[in-house]
PDB file of C-alpha atoms in Angstrom:
ATOM      1  CA  UNK A 202      -0.414  -0.035  -0.079  1.00 42.00           C
ATOM      2  CA  UNK A 203       1.201   3.294  -0.608  1.00 47.00           C
ATOM      3  CA  UNK A 204       0.237   4.811   2.369  1.00 47.00           C
ATOM      4  CA  UNK A 205       2.753   2.207   4.121  1.00 47.00           C
ATOM      5  CA  UNK A 206       5.710   3.586   2.607  1.00 52.00           C
ATOM      6  CA  UNK A 207       8.389   5.014   4.915  1.00 64.00           C
ATOM      7  CA  UNK A 208       9.774   8.751   4.216  1.00 76.00           C
ATOM      8  CA  UNK A 209      13.238   8.826   3.411  1.00 84.00           C
ATOM      9  CA  UNK A 210      14.960  11.302   5.215  1.00 87.00           C
ATOM     10  CA  UNK A 211      17.608  13.074   2.889  1.00 89.00           C
ATOM     11  CA  UNK A 212      21.373  12.862   3.531  1.00 94.00           C
ATOM     12  CA  UNK A 213      23.019  15.280   3.562  1.00 95.00           C
ATOM     13  CA  UNK A 214      20.116  16.603   5.852  1.00 96.00           C
ATOM     14  CA  UNK A 215      19.340  20.323   6.097  1.00 97.00           C
ATOM     15  CA  UNK A 216      18.693  21.641   9.472  1.00 98.00           C
ATOM     16  CA  UNK A 217      15.310  23.115   9.861  1.00 97.00           C
ATOM     17  CA  UNK A 218      16.889  25.377  12.701  1.00 97.00           C
ATOM     18  CA  UNK A 219      20.780  26.044  12.004  1.00 98.00           C
ATOM     19  CA  UNK A 220      22.884  26.007  14.819  1.00 97.00           C
ATOM     20  CA  UNK A 221      25.467  28.676  15.888  1.00 97.00           C
ATOM     21  CA  UNK A 222      28.800  26.890  17.445  1.00 97.00           C
ATOM     22  CA  UNK A 223      32.131  27.919  18.137  1.00 96.00           C
ATOM     23  CA  UNK A 224      31.625  30.807  15.942  1.00 97.00           C
ATOM     24  CA  UNK A 225      30.195  28.645  12.766  1.00 96.00           C
ATOM     25  CA  UNK A 226      26.786  28.221  11.679  1.00 98.00           C
ATOM     26  CA  UNK A 227      25.742  24.750  11.155  1.00 98.00           C
ATOM     27  CA  UNK A 228      23.038  24.314   8.393  1.00 98.00           C
ATOM     28  CA  UNK A 229      23.392  20.760   6.866  1.00 98.00           C
ATOM     29  CA  UNK A 230      24.449  17.298   8.284  1.00 97.00           C
ATOM     30  CA  UNK A 231      25.748  14.763   6.732  1.00 97.00           C
ATOM     31  CA  UNK A 232      25.725  11.371   8.327  1.00 95.00           C
ATOM     32  CA  UNK A 233      27.818   8.274   7.746  1.00 94.00           C
ATOM     33  CA  UNK A 234      27.143   4.544   8.206  1.00 91.00           C
ATOM     34  CA  UNK A 235      27.801   3.623  12.104  1.00 91.00           C
ATOM     35  CA  UNK A 236      30.619   1.557  12.281  1.00 92.00           C
ATOM     36  CA  UNK A 237      31.082  -1.180  15.095  1.00 92.00           C
ATOM     37  CA  UNK A 238      33.947   0.744  16.900  1.00 95.00           C
ATOM     38  CA  UNK A 239      31.323   3.694  17.403  1.00 94.00           C
ATOM     39  CA  UNK A 240      28.995   1.195  18.839  1.00 91.00           C
ATOM     40  CA  UNK A 241      31.782   0.153  21.216  1.00 94.00           C
ATOM     41  CA  UNK A 242      33.225   3.948  21.756  1.00 95.00           C
ATOM     42  CA  UNK A 243      29.426   5.277  23.052  1.00 93.00           C
ATOM     43  CA  UNK A 244      28.882   1.997  25.120  1.00 93.00           C
ATOM     44  CA  UNK A 245      31.959   2.574  27.313  1.00 94.00           C
ATOM     45  CA  UNK A 246      31.018   6.265  27.370  1.00 90.00           C
ATOM     46  CA  UNK A 247      29.235   7.156  30.636  1.00 90.00           C
ATOM     47  CA  UNK A 248      26.134   9.371  30.515  1.00 92.00           C
ATOM     48  CA  UNK A 249      22.481   9.210  30.038  1.00 94.00           C
ATOM     49  CA  UNK A 250      20.971   7.382  26.798  1.00 92.00           C
ATOM     50  CA  UNK A 251      20.335  10.940  25.574  1.00 93.00           C
ATOM     51  CA  UNK A 252      23.883  11.879  26.051  1.00 94.00           C
ATOM     52  CA  UNK A 253      25.206   8.674  24.483  1.00 93.00           C
ATOM     53  CA  UNK A 254      22.467   9.204  21.574  1.00 93.00           C
ATOM     54  CA  UNK A 255      24.415  13.056  21.383  1.00 95.00           C
ATOM     55  CA  UNK A 256      27.602  11.071  21.172  1.00 95.00           C
ATOM     56  CA  UNK A 257      26.573   8.696  18.275  1.00 94.00           C
ATOM     57  CA  UNK A 258      25.349  11.350  16.263  1.00 96.00           C
ATOM     58  CA  UNK A 259      28.230  14.058  16.882  1.00 97.00           C
ATOM     59  CA  UNK A 260      30.408  10.600  15.816  1.00 97.00           C
ATOM     60  CA  UNK A 261      28.277   9.994  12.461  1.00 96.00           C
ATOM     61  CA  UNK A 262      28.324  13.622  11.578  1.00 97.00           C
ATOM     62  CA  UNK A 263      31.851  14.634  12.350  1.00 97.00           C
ATOM     63  CA  UNK A 264      30.740  17.151  14.727  1.00 98.00           C
ATOM     64  CA  UNK A 265      31.454  18.510  18.284  1.00 97.00           C
ATOM     65  CA  UNK A 266      29.080  16.960  20.850  1.00 96.00           C
ATOM     66  CA  UNK A 267      28.480  20.455  22.129  1.00 97.00           C
ATOM     67  CA  UNK A 268      26.956  21.241  18.569  1.00 98.00           C
ATOM     68  CA  UNK A 269      24.794  18.223  18.311  1.00 98.00           C
ATOM     69  CA  UNK A 270      23.643  18.956  21.674  1.00 97.00           C
ATOM     70  CA  UNK A 271      22.252  22.725  20.454  1.00 98.00           C
ATOM     71  CA  UNK A 272      20.205  20.929  17.512  1.00 98.00           C
ATOM     72  CA  UNK A 273      16.590  21.456  17.820  1.00 97.00           C
ATOM     73  CA  UNK A 274      14.505  18.282  19.163  1.00 97.00           C
ATOM     74  CA  UNK A 275      12.724  17.758  15.351  1.00 97.00           C
ATOM     75  CA  UNK A 276      16.181  17.795  13.677  1.00 98.00           C
ATOM     76  CA  UNK A 277      17.817  15.654  15.905  1.00 97.00           C
ATOM     77  CA  UNK A 278      14.607  12.977  15.851  1.00 96.00           C
ATOM     78  CA  UNK A 279      15.063  13.417  11.836  1.00 96.00           C
ATOM     79  CA  UNK A 280      18.495  12.664  11.855  1.00 96.00           C
ATOM     80  CA  UNK A 281      18.304   9.646  14.535  1.00 94.00           C
ATOM     81  CA  UNK A 282      15.325   8.557  11.940  1.00 93.00           C
ATOM     82  CA  UNK A 283      18.001   8.784   9.240  1.00 93.00           C
ATOM     83  CA  UNK A 284      20.474   6.587  11.087  1.00 91.00           C
ATOM     84  CA  UNK A 285      17.908   3.907  11.808  1.00 89.00           C
ATOM     85  CA  UNK A 286      16.849   4.134   8.088  1.00 90.00           C
ATOM     86  CA  UNK A 287      20.971   3.699   7.000  1.00 88.00           C
ATOM     87  CA  UNK A 288      21.439   0.665   9.686  1.00 86.00           C
ATOM     88  CA  UNK A 289      18.113  -0.963   8.138  1.00 87.00           C
ATOM     89  CA  UNK A 290      19.240  -0.602   4.578  1.00 84.00           C
ATOM     90  CA  UNK A 291      22.578  -1.861   5.705  1.00 81.00           C
ATOM     91  CA  UNK A 292      21.008  -5.212   7.091  1.00 81.00           C
ATOM     92  CA  UNK A 293      19.103  -5.986   3.820  1.00 82.00           C
ATOM     93  CA  UNK A 294      21.949  -5.163   1.907  1.00 77.00           C
ATOM     94  CA  UNK A 295      20.837  -2.463   0.331  1.00 66.00           C
ATOM     95  CA  UNK A 296      23.688  -0.047   1.378  1.00 60.00           C
TER      96      UNK A 296
END
């Protein structure tokens, strides 16, 4: 059914709310495929679940954790969905 199709999040993703961090404006984010080393590093880090999610996003986007922490919640959720879509594609062999 057409209504069941998932909306694919674009990569690079244009932030709805650009972020100012360390004197730079971040308006677009490109996410790379997660590696096992990313999961290992984040699982060893201390912090809450959201802090670990921010760390993972920062690693995948090549950004400072402080910059990712400033993302609008909608943008962060969209990027999290993009990561999930990428992982799903890898599992299906489509990436």
